[in-house]
Coordinates of C-alpha atoms in Angstrom, one line a residue:
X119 CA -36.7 -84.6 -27.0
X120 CA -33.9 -84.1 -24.5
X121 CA -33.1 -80.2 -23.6
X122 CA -29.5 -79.4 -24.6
X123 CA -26.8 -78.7 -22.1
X124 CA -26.8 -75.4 -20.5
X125 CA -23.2 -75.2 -21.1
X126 CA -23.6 -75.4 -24.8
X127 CA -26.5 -72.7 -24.5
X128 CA -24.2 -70.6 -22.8
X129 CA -21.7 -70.7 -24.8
X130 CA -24.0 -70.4 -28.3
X131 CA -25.2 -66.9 -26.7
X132 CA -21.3 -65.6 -25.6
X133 CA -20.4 -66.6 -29.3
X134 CA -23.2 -64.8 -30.7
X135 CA -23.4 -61.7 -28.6
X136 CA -20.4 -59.7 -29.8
X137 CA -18.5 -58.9 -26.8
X138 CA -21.1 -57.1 -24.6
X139 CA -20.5 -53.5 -23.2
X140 CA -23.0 -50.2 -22.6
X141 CA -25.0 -48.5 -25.0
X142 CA -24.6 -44.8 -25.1
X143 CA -28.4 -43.4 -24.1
X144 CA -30.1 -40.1 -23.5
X145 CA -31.1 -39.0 -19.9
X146 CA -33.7 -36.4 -19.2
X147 CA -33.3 -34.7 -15.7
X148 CA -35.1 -31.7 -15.5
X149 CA -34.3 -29.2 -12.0
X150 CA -36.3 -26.1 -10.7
X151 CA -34.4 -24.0 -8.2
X152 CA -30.9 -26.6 -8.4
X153 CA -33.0 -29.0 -7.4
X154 CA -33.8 -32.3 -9.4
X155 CA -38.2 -32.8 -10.0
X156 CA -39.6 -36.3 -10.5
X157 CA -42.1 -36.7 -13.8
X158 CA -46.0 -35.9 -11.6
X159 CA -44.5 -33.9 -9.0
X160 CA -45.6 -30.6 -8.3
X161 CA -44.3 -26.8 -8.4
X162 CA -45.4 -24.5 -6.6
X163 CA -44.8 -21.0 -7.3
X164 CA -45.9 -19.8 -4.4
X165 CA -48.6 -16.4 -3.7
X166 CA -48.4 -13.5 -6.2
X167 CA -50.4 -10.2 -5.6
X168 CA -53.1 -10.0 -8.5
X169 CA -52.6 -7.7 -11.6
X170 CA -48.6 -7.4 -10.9
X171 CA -47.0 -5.9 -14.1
X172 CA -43.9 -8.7 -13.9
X173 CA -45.8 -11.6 -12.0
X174 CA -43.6 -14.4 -10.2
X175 CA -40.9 -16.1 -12.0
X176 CA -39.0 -18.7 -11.3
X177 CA -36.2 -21.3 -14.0
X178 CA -36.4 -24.9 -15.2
X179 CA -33.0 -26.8 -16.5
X180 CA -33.4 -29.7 -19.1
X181 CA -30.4 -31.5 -18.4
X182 CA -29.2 -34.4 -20.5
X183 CA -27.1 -36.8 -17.9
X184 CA -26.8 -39.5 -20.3
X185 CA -24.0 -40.4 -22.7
X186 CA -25.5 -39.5 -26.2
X187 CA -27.6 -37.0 -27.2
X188 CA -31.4 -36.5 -26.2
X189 CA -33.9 -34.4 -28.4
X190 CA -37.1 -32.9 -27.5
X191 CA -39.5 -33.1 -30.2
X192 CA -42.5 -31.6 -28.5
X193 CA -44.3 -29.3 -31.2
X194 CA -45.2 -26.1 -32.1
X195 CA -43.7 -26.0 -28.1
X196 CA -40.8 -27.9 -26.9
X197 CA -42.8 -27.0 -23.6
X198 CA -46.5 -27.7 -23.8
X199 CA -49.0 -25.5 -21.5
X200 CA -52.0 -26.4 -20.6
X201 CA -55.0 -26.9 -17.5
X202 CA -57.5 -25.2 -15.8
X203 CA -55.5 -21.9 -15.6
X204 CA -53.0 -21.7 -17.8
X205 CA -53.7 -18.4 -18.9
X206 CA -52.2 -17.3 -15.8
X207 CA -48.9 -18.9 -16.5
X208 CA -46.4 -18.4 -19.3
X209 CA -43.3 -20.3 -20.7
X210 CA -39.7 -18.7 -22.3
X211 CA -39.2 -21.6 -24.8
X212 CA -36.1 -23.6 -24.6
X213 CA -33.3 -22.2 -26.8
X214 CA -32.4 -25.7 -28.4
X215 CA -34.5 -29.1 -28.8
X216 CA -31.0 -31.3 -29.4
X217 CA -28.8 -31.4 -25.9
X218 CA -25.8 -33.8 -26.5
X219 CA -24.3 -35.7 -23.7
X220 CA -23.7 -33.6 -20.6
X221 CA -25.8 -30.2 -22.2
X222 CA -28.6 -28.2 -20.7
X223 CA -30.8 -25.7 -21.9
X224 CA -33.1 -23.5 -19.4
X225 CA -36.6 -22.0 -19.7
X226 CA -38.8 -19.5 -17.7
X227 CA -41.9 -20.0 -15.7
X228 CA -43.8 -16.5 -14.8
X229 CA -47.3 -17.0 -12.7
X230 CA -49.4 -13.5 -12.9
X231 CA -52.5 -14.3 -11.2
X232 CA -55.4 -11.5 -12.4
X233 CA -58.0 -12.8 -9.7
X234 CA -57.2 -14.3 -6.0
X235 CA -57.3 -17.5 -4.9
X236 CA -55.4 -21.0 -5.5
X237 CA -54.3 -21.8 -9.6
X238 CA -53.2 -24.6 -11.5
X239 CA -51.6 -25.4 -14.8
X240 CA -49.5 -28.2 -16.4
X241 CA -46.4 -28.4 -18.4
X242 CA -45.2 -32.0 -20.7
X243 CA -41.8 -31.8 -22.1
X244 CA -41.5 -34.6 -24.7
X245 CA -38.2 -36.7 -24.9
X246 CA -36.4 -38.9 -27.1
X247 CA -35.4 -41.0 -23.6
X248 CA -36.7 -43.9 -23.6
X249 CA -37.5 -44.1 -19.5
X250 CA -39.3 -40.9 -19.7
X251 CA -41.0 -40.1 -22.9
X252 CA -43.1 -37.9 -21.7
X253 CA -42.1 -35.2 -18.4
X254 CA -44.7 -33.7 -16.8
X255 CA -44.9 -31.3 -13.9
X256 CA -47.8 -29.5 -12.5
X257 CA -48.0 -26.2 -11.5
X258 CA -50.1 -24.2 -8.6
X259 CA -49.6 -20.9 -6.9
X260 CA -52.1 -18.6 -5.5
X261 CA -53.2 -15.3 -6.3
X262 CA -53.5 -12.7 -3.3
X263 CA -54.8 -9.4 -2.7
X264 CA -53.3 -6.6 -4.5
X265 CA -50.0 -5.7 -2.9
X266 CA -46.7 -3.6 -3.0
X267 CA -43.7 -5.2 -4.0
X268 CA -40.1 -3.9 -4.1
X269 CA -37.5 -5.0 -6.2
X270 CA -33.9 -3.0 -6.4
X271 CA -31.4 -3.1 -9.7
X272 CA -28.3 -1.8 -10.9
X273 CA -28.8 -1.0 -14.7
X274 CA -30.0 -4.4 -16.6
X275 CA -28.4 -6.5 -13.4
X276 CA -31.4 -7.3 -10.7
X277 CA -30.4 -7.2 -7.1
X278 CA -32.1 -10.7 -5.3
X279 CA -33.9 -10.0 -2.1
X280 CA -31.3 -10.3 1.0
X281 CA -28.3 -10.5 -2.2
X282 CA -25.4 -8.5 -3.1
X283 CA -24.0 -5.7 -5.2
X284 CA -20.4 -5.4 -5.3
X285 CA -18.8 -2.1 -5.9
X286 CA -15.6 -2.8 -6.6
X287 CA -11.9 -1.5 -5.6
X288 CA -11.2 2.1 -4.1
X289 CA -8.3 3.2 -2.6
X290 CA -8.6 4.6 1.2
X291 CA -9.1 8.5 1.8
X292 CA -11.1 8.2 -2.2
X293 CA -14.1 7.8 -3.1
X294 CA -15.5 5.5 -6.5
X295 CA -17.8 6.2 -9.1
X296 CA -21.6 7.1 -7.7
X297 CA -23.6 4.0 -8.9
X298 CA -27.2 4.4 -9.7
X299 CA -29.6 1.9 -8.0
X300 CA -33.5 1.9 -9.0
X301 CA -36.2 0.9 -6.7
X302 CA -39.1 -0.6 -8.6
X303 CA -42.7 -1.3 -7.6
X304 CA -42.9 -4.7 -8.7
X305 CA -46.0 -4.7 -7.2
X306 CA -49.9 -4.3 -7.9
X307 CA -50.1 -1.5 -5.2
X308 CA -48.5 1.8 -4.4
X309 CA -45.7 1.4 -1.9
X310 CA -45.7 3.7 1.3
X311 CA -42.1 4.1 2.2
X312 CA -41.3 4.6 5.5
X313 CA -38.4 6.2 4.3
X314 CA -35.7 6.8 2.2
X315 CA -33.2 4.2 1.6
X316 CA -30.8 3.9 4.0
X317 CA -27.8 2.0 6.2
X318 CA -28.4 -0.6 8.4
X319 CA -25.1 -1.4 9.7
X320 CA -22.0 -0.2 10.6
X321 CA -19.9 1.1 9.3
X322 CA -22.2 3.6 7.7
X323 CA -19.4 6.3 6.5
X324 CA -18.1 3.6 3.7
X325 CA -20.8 3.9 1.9
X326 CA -22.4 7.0 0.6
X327 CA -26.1 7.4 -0.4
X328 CA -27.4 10.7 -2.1
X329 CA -31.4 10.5 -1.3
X330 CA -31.9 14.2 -3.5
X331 CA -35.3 14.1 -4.9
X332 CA -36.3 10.1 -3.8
X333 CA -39.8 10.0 -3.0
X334 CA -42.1 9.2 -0.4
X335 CA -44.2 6.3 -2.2
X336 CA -43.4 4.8 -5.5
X337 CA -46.6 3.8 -7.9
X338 CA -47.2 0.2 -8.9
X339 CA -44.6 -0.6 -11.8
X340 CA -42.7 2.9 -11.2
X341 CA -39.4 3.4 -10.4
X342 CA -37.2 5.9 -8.0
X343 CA -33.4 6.1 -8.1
X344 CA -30.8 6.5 -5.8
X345 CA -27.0 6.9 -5.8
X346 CA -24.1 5.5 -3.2
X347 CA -20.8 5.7 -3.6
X348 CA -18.4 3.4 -2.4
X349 CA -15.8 6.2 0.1
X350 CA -13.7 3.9 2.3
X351 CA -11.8 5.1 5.2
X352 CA -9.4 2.8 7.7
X353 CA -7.6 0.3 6.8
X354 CA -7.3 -1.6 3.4
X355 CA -9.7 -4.5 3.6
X356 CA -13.2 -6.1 2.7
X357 CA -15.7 -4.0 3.5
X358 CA -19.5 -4.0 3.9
X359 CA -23.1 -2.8 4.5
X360 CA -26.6 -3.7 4.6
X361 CA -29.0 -1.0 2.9
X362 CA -32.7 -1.1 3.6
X363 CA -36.0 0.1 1.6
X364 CA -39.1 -0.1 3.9
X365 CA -42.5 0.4 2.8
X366 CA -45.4 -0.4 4.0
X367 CA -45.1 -0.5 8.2
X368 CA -44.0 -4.2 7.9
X369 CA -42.3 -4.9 4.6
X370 CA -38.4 -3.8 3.7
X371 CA -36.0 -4.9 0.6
X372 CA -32.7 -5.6 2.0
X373 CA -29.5 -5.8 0.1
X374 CA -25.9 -5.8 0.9
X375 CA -23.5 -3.4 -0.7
X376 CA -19.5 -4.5 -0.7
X377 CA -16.2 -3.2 -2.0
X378 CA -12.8 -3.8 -1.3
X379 CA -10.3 -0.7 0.3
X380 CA -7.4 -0.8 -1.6
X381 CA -4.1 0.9 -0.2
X382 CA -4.0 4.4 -1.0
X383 CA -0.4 5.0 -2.9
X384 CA 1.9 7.4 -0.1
X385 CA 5.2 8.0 -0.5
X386 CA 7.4 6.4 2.5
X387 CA 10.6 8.4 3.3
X388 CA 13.5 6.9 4.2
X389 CA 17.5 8.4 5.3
X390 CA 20.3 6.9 5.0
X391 CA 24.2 6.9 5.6
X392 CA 26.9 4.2 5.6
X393 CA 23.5 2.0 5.4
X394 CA 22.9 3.2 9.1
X395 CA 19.3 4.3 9.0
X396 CA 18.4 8.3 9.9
X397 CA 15.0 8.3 8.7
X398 CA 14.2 9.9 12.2
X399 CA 16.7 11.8 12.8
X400 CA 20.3 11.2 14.9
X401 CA 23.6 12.1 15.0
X402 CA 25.9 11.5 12.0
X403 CA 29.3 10.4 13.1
X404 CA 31.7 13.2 13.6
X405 CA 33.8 14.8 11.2
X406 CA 36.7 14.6 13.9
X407 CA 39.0 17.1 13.9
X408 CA 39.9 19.4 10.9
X409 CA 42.1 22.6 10.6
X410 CA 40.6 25.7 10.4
X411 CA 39.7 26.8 6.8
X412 CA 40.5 23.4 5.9
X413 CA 37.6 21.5 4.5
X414 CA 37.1 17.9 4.9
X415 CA 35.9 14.7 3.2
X416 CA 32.7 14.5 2.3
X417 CA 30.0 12.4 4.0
X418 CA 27.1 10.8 1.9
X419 CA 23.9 11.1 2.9
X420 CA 20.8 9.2 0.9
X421 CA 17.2 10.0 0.6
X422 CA 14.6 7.2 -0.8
X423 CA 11.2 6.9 -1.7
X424 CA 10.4 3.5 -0.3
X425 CA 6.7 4.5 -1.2
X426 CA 4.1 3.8 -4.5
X427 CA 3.5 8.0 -5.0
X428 CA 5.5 10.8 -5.8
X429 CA 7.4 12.3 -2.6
X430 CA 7.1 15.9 -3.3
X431 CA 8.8 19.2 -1.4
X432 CA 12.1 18.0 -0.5
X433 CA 14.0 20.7 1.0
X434 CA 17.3 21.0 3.0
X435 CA 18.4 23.6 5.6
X436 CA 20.7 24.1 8.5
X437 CA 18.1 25.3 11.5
X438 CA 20.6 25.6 14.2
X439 CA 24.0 25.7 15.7
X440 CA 27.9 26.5 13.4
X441 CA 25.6 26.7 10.2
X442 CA 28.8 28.5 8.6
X443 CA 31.1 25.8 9.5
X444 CA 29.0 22.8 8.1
X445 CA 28.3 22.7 4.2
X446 CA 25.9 21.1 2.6
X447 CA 24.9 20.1 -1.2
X448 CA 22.1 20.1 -3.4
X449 CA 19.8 17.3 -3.3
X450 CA 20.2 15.2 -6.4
X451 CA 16.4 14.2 -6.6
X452 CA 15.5 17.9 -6.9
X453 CA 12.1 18.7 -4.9
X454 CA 10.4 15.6 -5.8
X455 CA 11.5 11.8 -5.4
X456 CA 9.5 8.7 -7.5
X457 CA 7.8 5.7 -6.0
X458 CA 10.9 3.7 -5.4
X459 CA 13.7 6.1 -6.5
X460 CA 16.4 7.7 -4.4
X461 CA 19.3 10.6 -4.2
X462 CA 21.7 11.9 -2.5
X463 CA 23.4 15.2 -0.7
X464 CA 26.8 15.2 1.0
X465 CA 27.6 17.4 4.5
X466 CA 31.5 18.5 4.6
X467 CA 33.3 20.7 7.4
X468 CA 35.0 23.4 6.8
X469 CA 35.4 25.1 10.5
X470 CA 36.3 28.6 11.1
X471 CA 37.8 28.7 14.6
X472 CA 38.8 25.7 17.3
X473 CA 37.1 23.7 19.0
X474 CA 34.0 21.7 19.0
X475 CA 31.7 23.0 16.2
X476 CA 28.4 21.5 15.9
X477 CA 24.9 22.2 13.7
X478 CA 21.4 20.7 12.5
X479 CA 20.7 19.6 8.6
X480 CA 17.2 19.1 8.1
X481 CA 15.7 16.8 6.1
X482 CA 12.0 17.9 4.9
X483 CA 9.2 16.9 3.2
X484 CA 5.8 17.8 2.3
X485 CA 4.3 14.5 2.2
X486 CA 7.0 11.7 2.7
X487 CA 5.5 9.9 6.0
X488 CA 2.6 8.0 4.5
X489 CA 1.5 11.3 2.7
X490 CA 2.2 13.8 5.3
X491 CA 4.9 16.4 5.8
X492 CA 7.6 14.5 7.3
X493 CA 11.0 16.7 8.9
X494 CA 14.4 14.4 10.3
X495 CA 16.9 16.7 11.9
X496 CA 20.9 15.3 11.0
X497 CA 23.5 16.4 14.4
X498 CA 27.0 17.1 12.5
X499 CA 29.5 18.0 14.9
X500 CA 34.0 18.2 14.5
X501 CA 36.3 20.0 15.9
X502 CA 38.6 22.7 14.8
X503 CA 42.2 21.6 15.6
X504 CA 44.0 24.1 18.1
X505 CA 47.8 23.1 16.8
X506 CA 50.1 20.0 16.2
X507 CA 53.3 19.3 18.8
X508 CA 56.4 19.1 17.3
X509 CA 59.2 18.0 19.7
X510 CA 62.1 20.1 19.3
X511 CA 65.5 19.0 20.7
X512 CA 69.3 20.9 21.0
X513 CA 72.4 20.5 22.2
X514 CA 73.3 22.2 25.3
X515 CA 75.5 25.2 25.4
X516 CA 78.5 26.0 27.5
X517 CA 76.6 29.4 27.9
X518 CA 77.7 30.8 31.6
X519 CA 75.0 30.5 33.4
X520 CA 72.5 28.9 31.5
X521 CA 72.1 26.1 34.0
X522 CA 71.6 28.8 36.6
X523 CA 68.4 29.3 38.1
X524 CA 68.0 32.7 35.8
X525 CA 70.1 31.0 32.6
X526 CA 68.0 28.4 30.1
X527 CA 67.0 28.4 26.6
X528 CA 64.3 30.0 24.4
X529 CA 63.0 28.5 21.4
X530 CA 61.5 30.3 18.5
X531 CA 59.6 28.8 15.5
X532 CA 57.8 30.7 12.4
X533 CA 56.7 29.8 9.1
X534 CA 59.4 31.6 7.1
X535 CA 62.7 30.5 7.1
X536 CA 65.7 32.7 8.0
X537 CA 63.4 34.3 10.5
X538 CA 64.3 37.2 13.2
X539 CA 63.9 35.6 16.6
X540 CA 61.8 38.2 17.9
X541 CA 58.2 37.2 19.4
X542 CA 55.7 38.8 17.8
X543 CA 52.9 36.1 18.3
X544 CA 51.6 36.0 14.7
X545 CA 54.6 35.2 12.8
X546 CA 56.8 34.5 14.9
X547 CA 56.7 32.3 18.4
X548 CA 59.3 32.0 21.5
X549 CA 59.0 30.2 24.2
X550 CA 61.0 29.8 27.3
X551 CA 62.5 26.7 28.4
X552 CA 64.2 28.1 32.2
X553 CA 66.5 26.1 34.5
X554 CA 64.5 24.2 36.6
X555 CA 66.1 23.6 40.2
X556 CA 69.8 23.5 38.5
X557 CA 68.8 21.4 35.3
X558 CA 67.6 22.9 32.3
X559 CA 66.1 20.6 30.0
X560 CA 67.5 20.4 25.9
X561 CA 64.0 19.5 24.4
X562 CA 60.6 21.0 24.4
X563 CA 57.3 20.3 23.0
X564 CA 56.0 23.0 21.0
X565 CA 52.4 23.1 19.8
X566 CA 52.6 25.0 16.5
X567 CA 49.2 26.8 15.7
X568 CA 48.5 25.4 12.0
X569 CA 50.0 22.9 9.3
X570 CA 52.5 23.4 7.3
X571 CA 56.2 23.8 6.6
X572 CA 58.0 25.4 10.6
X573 CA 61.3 26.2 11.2
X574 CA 63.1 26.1 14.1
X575 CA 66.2 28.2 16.1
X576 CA 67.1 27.9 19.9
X577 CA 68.9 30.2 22.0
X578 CA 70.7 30.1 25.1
X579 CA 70.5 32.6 27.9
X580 CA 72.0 33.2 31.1
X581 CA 72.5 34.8 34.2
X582 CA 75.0 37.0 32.9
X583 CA 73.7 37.0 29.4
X584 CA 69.9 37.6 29.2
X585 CA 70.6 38.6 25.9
X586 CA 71.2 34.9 25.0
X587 CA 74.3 33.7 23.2
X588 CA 74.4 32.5 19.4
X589 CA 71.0 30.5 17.9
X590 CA 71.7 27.2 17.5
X591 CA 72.0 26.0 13.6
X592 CA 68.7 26.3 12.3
X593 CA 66.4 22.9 12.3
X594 CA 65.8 21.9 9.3
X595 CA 61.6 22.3 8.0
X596 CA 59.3 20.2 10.2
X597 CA 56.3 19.4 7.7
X598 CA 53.1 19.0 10.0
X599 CA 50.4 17.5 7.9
X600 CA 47.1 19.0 7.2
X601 CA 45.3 16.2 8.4

């Protein structure tokens, strides 16, 4: 009989076959130390001093790679021991027997070898993939003469040989909780130490070990404890450093200890006025010039705390120079200034004489640099005003004489109007204005000693009259300003 066409078969099996695709499935992978084992291989655990009290362990992952769930029907065990030495190997049972896709479940192996020399076991993990069925791994490690073995944790977290403990944040200058580390003989021999624990590396002074009462060997399966605290100094960083236990001449457990320096919070002055920066000091601009027993306008001055602490011992004082002539306010903060708060104080002049007047206003603290005593000295200076010129101007007279070279003209000024014109020189001022080489001049400049309301006369004298003639009429008040 003739075969059919292939394309007719072809098509019979697309038409029967549903539309294809993948069919979800299990996938066993187990792993020991991250790394994936092949069903026969081989683990070795490696040499183990006989008669240790913990033995050698090490952890298996059952990982399901595949896209639907995989069980693990292996009973009374989902991990079956057995060989020539399994009594010197022992399984932690898998938590779970049902891993869906993408799962994993771990278990522990733990060799304790009682007499020396090369051992063997086997484990089978039963599967419901279809490719492996069955997983099975054998185990060896050897047994070795009874030895000391050191092992270092904090509380129920175990330190690995050449690993880390991490102590956390302290601010610089302090100094974090003591932590307790124990040593432990993990061993099947007492361990000579060669010496307390101790620093390896630099920089030693970060980290603090308090050795009181550690012994000088530690029994197989005791324990001896030691603090360190974590006291960092310098700058804010990362910081690190290797502690070592040696025992035995030739053997050491070596771990690394690390924190993190944290800023310590300081209070940061600063000083301020007219948004020009005095935080070290300088000279304020002047007060210019002011009347005696006049007081003038104020100038601001502002102190902040640019800081994360509490500034504390503000204080203000005049050191040096015209302390009476320069007056200063109460600081608004009071003796102590917030991270990130400010006040002021305001400097006036109030000058009690002429001239140039000058003084210091300090600025102290007993912690505002970076949490030391920090002290800015402020130069105020002004002047006391001498007198304000007024130009007086007159009419001249017909006086005989007065244009002579003994004639001219007196003027005489004073605060009270209707005034003698007699010079007394505290209430009331003449002064000369004499012929000069046959002119005599009909103004003058006068420089009046304080503000205020003057009045004015002017007289004429002469050669034949040194009495002077008649005042002129009286000037009307000249107001000179206080400022």
């Amino acid at each position: 009989m003739p075969r059919p066409p292939v394309t007719n078969f072809l098509s019979d099996s697309i038409g029967l076959g549903g539309g294809g695709g993948d069919v979800p499935a299990p996938k066993l992978e187990i792993q020991y130390n991250g790394v994936s084992r092949e069903s026969g291989s081989t683990l070795d655990l490696g040499a183990e001093p006989i008669n240790t009290a913990d033995g050698k362990t090490g952890t298996v992952t059952i990982k399901n790679t595949g896209t639907a769930a995989i069980t693990l029907p292996g009973s009374p065990n989902i991990v079956a021991l057995s060989g020539t030495d399994a009594s010197l190997f022992t399984v932690t049972q898998p938590t779970s027997s049902n891993l869906p896709a993408g799962a994993s479940v771990t278990f522990t192996l733990t060799f304790k070898p009682t007499t020396e020399g090369a051992k063997t076991a086997t484990i089978k993990i039963q599967s419901s993939d279809a490719a492996v069925g069955s997983f099975q791994l054998n185990l060896t490690g050897t047994g070795g003469a009874a030895a000391p073995r050191l092992a270092v944790s904090v509380g129920a977290t175990q330190i690995a040989a050449n690993g880390s403990y991490g102590m956390g944040s302290v601010e610089i200058d302090s100094s974090g909780n003591a932590v307790t580390f124990t040593v432990r003989n993990t061993g099947s021999a007492t361990a000579n130490l060669d010496g307390p624990p101790a620093v390896t590396a630099s920089p030693i002074g970060q980290f603090v070990l308090n050795l009181a009462g550690f012994p000088t060997s530690i029994a197989a399966n005791d324990t001896a404890t030691f603090t360190i605290q974590f006291s960092p100094t310098g700058t804010a960083e990362a910081k690190s450093s290797n502690i070592a236990v040696a025992y035995n001449s030739s053997l050491s457990f070596l771990f690394t200890v690390t924190g993190t320096a944290t800023p310590k919070p300081v209070p940061t002055i600063a000083i301020s006025h007219n948004s020009s920066s005095f935080t070290s000091g300088g000279s304020i601009p002047t007060f210019g010039v002011v009347w005696p027993t006049l007081t003038s306008s104020t100038k601001t001055v502002t102190i902040s705390n640019t800081g994360t602490a509490t500034m504390t011992g503000i204080t203000l004082s005049k050191p040096s120079g015209h302390t009476g002539d320069f007056t200063i306010s109460a600081f608004s903060g009071g003796t102590t200034l917030a991270a990130g708060a400010s006040g002021t104080f305001t400097i006036q002049f109030a000058p009690s004489t002429t001239g140039a007047r000058a003084a210091v206003v300090r600025v102290a603290t007993t912690n505002g640099t970076n949490g030391t005593a920090s002290s800015a000295d402020l130069n105020v200076s002004g002047t006391g005003k001498t007198g304000a010129d007024v130009l007086v101007s007159w009419t001249g007279t017909n006086e005989k004489a007065v244009n002579d070279t003994d004639g001219g003209y007196k003027v005489c000024y004073s605060k009270t109007s209707g005034f003698t014109a007699v010079h007394n020189g505290t209430t009331i001022f003449c002064a000369d204005v004499p012929n000069s080489g046959g002119t005599t001049p009909v103004s003058k400049v006068i420089s009046v000693p304080t503000f205020g309301d003057w009045y004015f006369k002017v007289y004429s004298y002469g050669k034949y009259n040194t009495i002077g003639g008649s005042p002129s009429a009286q000037t009307s008040a000249v107001n000179v300003p206080s400022t």
